[in-house]
Amino acid sequence: MRERANARDLILNRAVQMASVRGLNGLTIGQLAEELNMSKGGVCAHFPSKLDLQLAVVERAAEVFQLVVVAPGLDKPPGLARLQALGDAWFNYIVAGTFDGGCFFSNAVLELDDLEEEQLSQAVNQQYTRLIDLIKRLTTQAIEAGHLQPELEVEQFAFEYISLLMGTLLWRGLQCGSMEDRLKLARKGINNLLERAS
């Protein structure tokens, strides 16, 4: 049973990296089997269909994202410190190259309209919505803690916050200056946003 679980993890971990580069639509059982030096039957024993594999990949990517981006700030006291920690963890996540293709979910969201299965689209959307909801929740906590202005519009703040995170990916893709310079701009943008809202 343990060997089966290990094989499933091996397949999923490789599939996540492949999907981050090729997209969820570009993920095939045949190519995955070839990369892992397995038979298609070996992969299908764990994931009977492409959709089963894709859904499991989205879930595994979410687990990785939770561990790398969300968890580091949860030991901070509620309020501004958690918002700052989330931004720091995001920038570290981009620099570390956690996924071979960059940010898995940003790539997946861009692919949403082309995903053939509604169930898969919903799974991707649900995970991205979780990040937005987290930002809103942390913002509300910061307001309640007196760290941010009581009249702050949470929806607007969350929009601007996540836009700065996404902007980092855009500048990275365009290769505008060094990575260090791009991150410096992005961190400054987050800090300016937090200062204006304080």
mmCIF file of C-alpha atoms in Angstrom:
data_model
loop_
_atom_site.group_PDB
_atom_site.id
_atom_site.type_symbol
_atom_site.label_atom_id
_atom_site.label_comp_id
_atom_site.label_asym_id
_atom_site.label_seq_id
_atom_site.Cartn_x
_atom_site.Cartn_y
_atom_site.Cartn_z
ATOM 1 C CA MET A 1 0.000 0.000 0.000
ATOM 2 C CA ARG A 2 2.861 2.349 0.860
ATOM 3 C CA GLU A 3 4.548 1.651 -2.487
ATOM 4 C CA ARG A 4 1.309 2.564 -4.258
ATOM 5 C CA ALA A 5 1.089 5.829 -2.313
ATOM 6 C CA ASN A 6 4.727 6.624 -3.124
ATOM 7 C CA ALA A 7 4.138 5.923 -6.814
ATOM 8 C CA ARG A 8 1.086 8.183 -6.790
ATOM 9 C CA ASP A 9 3.106 10.995 -5.177
ATOM 10 C CA LEU A 10 5.900 10.535 -7.705
ATOM 11 C CA ILE A 11 3.429 10.784 -10.590
ATOM 12 C CA LEU A 12 1.652 13.810 -9.107
ATOM 13 C CA ASN A 13 4.807 15.734 -8.303
ATOM 14 C CA ARG A 14 6.089 15.350 -11.862
ATOM 15 C CA ALA A 15 2.666 16.098 -13.338
ATOM 16 C CA VAL A 16 2.408 19.370 -11.386
ATOM 17 C CA GLN A 17 5.724 20.574 -12.774
ATOM 18 C CA MET A 18 4.792 19.534 -16.315
ATOM 19 C CA ALA A 19 1.419 21.298 -16.072
ATOM 20 C CA SER A 20 3.058 24.467 -14.760
ATOM 21 C CA VAL A 21 5.064 24.618 -18.007
ATOM 22 C CA ARG A 22 2.697 23.099 -20.589
ATOM 23 C CA GLY A 23 -0.635 24.009 -19.039
ATOM 24 C CA LEU A 24 -3.331 21.675 -17.763
ATOM 25 C CA ASN A 25 -4.566 21.023 -21.306
ATOM 26 C CA GLY A 26 -1.025 20.163 -22.356
ATOM 27 C CA LEU A 27 -0.683 17.520 -19.664
ATOM 28 C CA THR A 28 -1.076 14.038 -21.135
ATOM 29 C CA ILE A 29 -0.843 10.621 -19.558
ATOM 30 C CA GLY A 30 1.405 9.438 -22.400
ATOM 31 C CA GLN A 31 3.999 12.194 -21.978
ATOM 32 C CA LEU A 32 3.873 11.853 -18.205
ATOM 33 C CA ALA A 33 4.464 8.108 -18.439
ATOM 34 C CA GLU A 34 7.388 8.715 -20.793
ATOM 35 C CA GLU A 35 9.004 11.262 -18.468
ATOM 36 C CA LEU A 36 8.663 8.891 -15.534
ATOM 37 C CA ASN A 37 9.798 5.880 -17.557
ATOM 38 C CA MET A 38 6.504 4.163 -16.758
ATOM 39 C CA SER A 39 3.830 2.527 -18.846
ATOM 40 C CA LYS A 40 0.580 4.366 -19.527
ATOM 41 C CA GLY A 41 -1.119 1.573 -17.599
ATOM 42 C CA GLY A 42 1.084 2.344 -14.602
ATOM 43 C CA VAL A 43 -0.111 5.945 -14.579
ATOM 44 C CA CYS A 44 -3.739 4.975 -15.269
ATOM 45 C CA ALA A 45 -3.692 2.599 -12.301
ATOM 46 C CA HIS A 46 -3.600 5.739 -10.163
ATOM 47 C CA PHE A 47 -5.442 8.153 -12.467
ATOM 48 C CA PRO A 48 -7.941 6.380 -14.735
ATOM 49 C CA SER A 49 -8.593 9.457 -16.892
ATOM 50 C CA LYS A 50 -6.910 12.697 -17.899
ATOM 51 C CA LEU A 51 -9.512 14.624 -15.898
ATOM 52 C CA ASP A 52 -8.744 12.586 -12.770
ATOM 53 C CA LEU A 53 -5.082 13.440 -13.233
ATOM 54 C CA GLN A 54 -5.747 17.142 -13.880
ATOM 55 C CA LEU A 55 -7.961 17.514 -10.815
ATOM 56 C CA ALA A 56 -5.379 15.782 -8.636
ATOM 57 C CA VAL A 57 -2.679 18.058 -10.054
ATOM 58 C CA VAL A 58 -4.671 21.173 -9.145
ATOM 59 C CA GLU A 59 -5.136 19.826 -5.622
ATOM 60 C CA ARG A 60 -1.445 18.986 -5.237
ATOM 61 C CA ALA A 61 -0.416 22.411 -6.552
ATOM 62 C CA ALA A 62 -2.758 23.963 -3.982
ATOM 63 C CA GLU A 63 -1.085 21.962 -1.207
ATOM 64 C CA VAL A 64 2.338 23.206 -2.308
ATOM 65 C CA PHE A 65 1.096 26.806 -2.571
ATOM 66 C CA GLN A 66 -0.466 26.591 0.888
ATOM 67 C CA LEU A 67 2.778 25.322 2.383
ATOM 68 C CA VAL A 68 5.084 27.789 0.631
ATOM 69 C CA VAL A 69 3.013 30.988 0.426
ATOM 70 C CA VAL A 70 0.202 30.872 2.986
ATOM 71 C CA ALA A 71 1.600 28.939 5.960
ATOM 72 C CA PRO A 72 4.673 31.122 6.681
ATOM 73 C CA GLY A 73 2.507 34.059 7.784
ATOM 74 C CA LEU A 74 0.035 32.154 9.925
ATOM 75 C CA ASP A 75 2.300 32.200 12.965
ATOM 76 C CA LYS A 76 2.355 36.006 12.844
ATOM 77 C CA PRO A 77 -0.126 37.944 14.995
ATOM 78 C CA PRO A 78 -3.377 38.827 13.175
ATOM 79 C CA GLY A 79 -3.205 42.144 11.366
ATOM 80 C CA LEU A 80 -0.639 43.962 9.298
ATOM 81 C CA ALA A 81 2.117 41.432 10.041
ATOM 82 C CA ARG A 82 0.205 38.677 8.234
ATOM 83 C CA LEU A 83 -0.377 40.826 5.157
ATOM 84 C CA GLN A 84 3.318 41.681 5.054
ATOM 85 C CA ALA A 85 4.286 38.045 5.568
ATOM 86 C CA LEU A 86 2.012 36.918 2.725
ATOM 87 C CA GLY A 87 3.698 39.356 0.348
ATOM 88 C CA ASP A 88 7.166 38.283 1.477
ATOM 89 C CA ALA A 89 6.283 34.604 1.058
ATOM 90 C CA TRP A 90 4.895 35.286 -2.428
ATOM 91 C CA PHE A 91 8.122 36.986 -3.551
ATOM 92 C CA ASN A 92 10.198 34.164 -2.043
ATOM 93 C CA TYR A 93 7.986 31.661 -3.884
ATOM 94 C CA ILE A 94 8.675 33.368 -7.218
ATOM 95 C CA VAL A 95 12.435 33.602 -6.605
ATOM 96 C CA ALA A 96 12.668 29.981 -5.436
ATOM 97 C CA GLY A 97 11.084 28.685 -8.659
ATOM 98 C CA THR A 98 8.763 26.381 -6.738
ATOM 99 C CA PHE A 99 7.057 25.457 -10.014
ATOM 100 C CA ASP A 100 9.108 25.061 -13.194
ATOM 101 C CA GLY A 101 6.691 27.251 -15.161
ATOM 102 C CA GLY A 102 6.383 30.082 -12.637
ATOM 103 C CA CYS A 103 3.194 30.515 -10.617
ATOM 104 C CA PHE A 104 1.028 27.451 -11.261
ATOM 105 C CA PHE A 105 -2.297 29.144 -10.540
ATOM 106 C CA SER A 106 -1.592 32.355 -12.421
ATOM 107 C CA ASN A 107 -0.817 30.216 -15.465
ATOM 108 C CA ALA A 108 -3.901 28.082 -14.881
ATOM 109 C CA VAL A 109 -6.182 31.118 -14.593
ATOM 110 C CA LEU A 110 -4.939 32.381 -17.968
ATOM 111 C CA GLU A 111 -5.870 28.978 -19.361
ATOM 112 C CA LEU A 112 -9.377 28.941 -17.824
ATOM 113 C CA ASP A 113 -11.342 29.829 -20.958
ATOM 114 C CA ASP A 114 -9.660 27.020 -22.874
ATOM 115 C CA LEU A 115 -10.158 24.267 -20.315
ATOM 116 C CA GLU A 116 -12.500 21.679 -21.775
ATOM 117 C CA GLU A 117 -13.964 20.345 -18.535
ATOM 118 C CA GLU A 118 -16.215 22.541 -16.398
ATOM 119 C CA GLN A 119 -15.195 20.588 -13.320
ATOM 120 C CA LEU A 120 -11.553 21.457 -13.958
ATOM 121 C CA SER A 121 -12.331 25.138 -14.532
ATOM 122 C CA GLN A 122 -14.222 25.226 -11.246
ATOM 123 C CA ALA A 123 -11.330 23.564 -9.400
ATOM 124 C CA VAL A 124 -8.830 26.152 -10.672
ATOM 125 C CA ASN A 125 -11.193 29.031 -9.993
ATOM 126 C CA GLN A 126 -11.904 27.761 -6.486
ATOM 127 C CA GLN A 127 -8.217 27.664 -5.576
ATOM 128 C CA TYR A 128 -7.540 31.149 -6.922
ATOM 129 C CA THR A 129 -10.608 32.471 -5.135
ATOM 130 C CA ARG A 130 -9.155 31.072 -1.912
ATOM 131 C CA LEU A 131 -6.150 33.397 -2.296
ATOM 132 C CA ILE A 132 -8.383 36.414 -2.879
ATOM 133 C CA ASP A 133 -10.553 35.469 0.103
ATOM 134 C CA LEU A 134 -7.421 35.084 2.234
ATOM 135 C CA ILE A 135 -6.263 38.601 1.329
ATOM 136 C CA LYS A 136 -9.706 39.983 2.201
ATOM 137 C CA ARG A 137 -9.736 38.118 5.508
ATOM 138 C CA LEU A 138 -6.253 39.321 6.467
ATOM 139 C CA THR A 139 -7.245 42.867 5.502
ATOM 140 C CA THR A 140 -10.358 42.700 7.673
ATOM 141 C CA GLN A 141 -8.274 41.394 10.575
ATOM 142 C CA ALA A 142 -5.813 44.264 10.113
ATOM 143 C CA ILE A 143 -8.681 46.778 10.199
ATOM 144 C CA GLU A 144 -10.103 45.170 13.332
ATOM 145 C CA ALA A 145 -6.648 45.274 14.948
ATOM 146 C CA GLY A 146 -6.457 48.996 14.227
ATOM 147 C CA HIS A 147 -3.534 48.598 11.817
ATOM 148 C CA LEU A 148 -5.469 49.782 8.769
ATOM 149 C CA GLN A 149 -7.999 52.596 8.349
ATOM 150 C CA PRO A 150 -11.492 51.607 9.552
ATOM 151 C CA GLU A 151 -13.090 53.059 6.415
ATOM 152 C CA LEU A 152 -10.767 51.096 4.089
ATOM 153 C CA GLU A 153 -12.618 49.357 1.236
ATOM 154 C CA VAL A 154 -11.578 45.730 1.634
ATOM 155 C CA GLU A 155 -12.533 44.723 -1.916
ATOM 156 C CA GLN A 156 -10.530 47.576 -3.465
ATOM 157 C CA PHE A 157 -7.544 46.940 -1.221
ATOM 158 C CA ALA A 158 -7.533 43.214 -2.076
ATOM 159 C CA PHE A 159 -7.711 44.066 -5.787
ATOM 160 C CA GLU A 160 -4.714 46.380 -5.551
ATOM 161 C CA TYR A 161 -2.764 43.949 -3.375
ATOM 162 C CA ILE A 162 -3.182 40.981 -5.702
ATOM 163 C CA SER A 163 -2.548 43.220 -8.730
ATOM 164 C CA LEU A 164 0.908 43.979 -7.334
ATOM 165 C CA LEU A 165 1.592 40.275 -6.911
ATOM 166 C CA MET A 166 0.499 39.564 -10.475
ATOM 167 C CA GLY A 167 2.455 42.558 -11.750
ATOM 168 C CA THR A 168 5.637 40.925 -10.468
ATOM 169 C CA LEU A 169 4.977 37.963 -12.738
ATOM 170 C CA LEU A 170 4.384 40.242 -15.718
ATOM 171 C CA TRP A 171 7.642 42.118 -15.187
ATOM 172 C CA ARG A 172 9.431 38.820 -14.680
ATOM 173 C CA GLY A 173 8.072 37.508 -17.962
ATOM 174 C CA LEU A 174 9.023 40.679 -19.822
ATOM 175 C CA GLN A 175 12.479 40.549 -18.235
ATOM 176 C CA CYS A 176 12.385 44.253 -17.382
ATOM 177 C CA GLY A 177 15.662 44.691 -15.508
ATOM 178 C CA SER A 178 17.218 42.196 -13.117
ATOM 179 C CA MET A 179 15.083 39.957 -10.913
ATOM 180 C CA GLU A 180 16.463 41.802 -7.901
ATOM 181 C CA ASP A 181 15.328 45.138 -9.356
ATOM 182 C CA ARG A 182 11.865 43.773 -10.193
ATOM 183 C CA LEU A 183 11.395 42.404 -6.707
ATOM 184 C CA LYS A 184 12.570 45.666 -5.193
ATOM 185 C CA LEU A 185 9.863 47.513 -7.146
ATOM 186 C CA ALA A 186 7.220 44.961 -6.174
ATOM 187 C CA ARG A 187 8.102 45.033 -2.479
ATOM 188 C CA LYS A 188 8.075 48.821 -2.554
ATOM 189 C CA GLY A 189 4.643 48.700 -4.182
ATOM 190 C CA ILE A 190 3.265 46.466 -1.409
ATOM 191 C CA ASN A 191 4.844 48.647 1.289
ATOM 192 C CA ASN A 192 3.398 51.825 -0.300
ATOM 193 C CA LEU A 193 -0.050 50.218 -0.469
ATOM 194 C CA LEU A 194 0.109 49.227 3.192
ATOM 195 C CA GLU A 195 1.356 52.670 4.234
ATOM 196 C CA ARG A 196 -1.476 54.426 2.376
ATOM 197 C CA ALA A 197 -4.010 52.133 4.002
ATOM 198 C CA SER A 198 -2.586 52.537 7.517
#
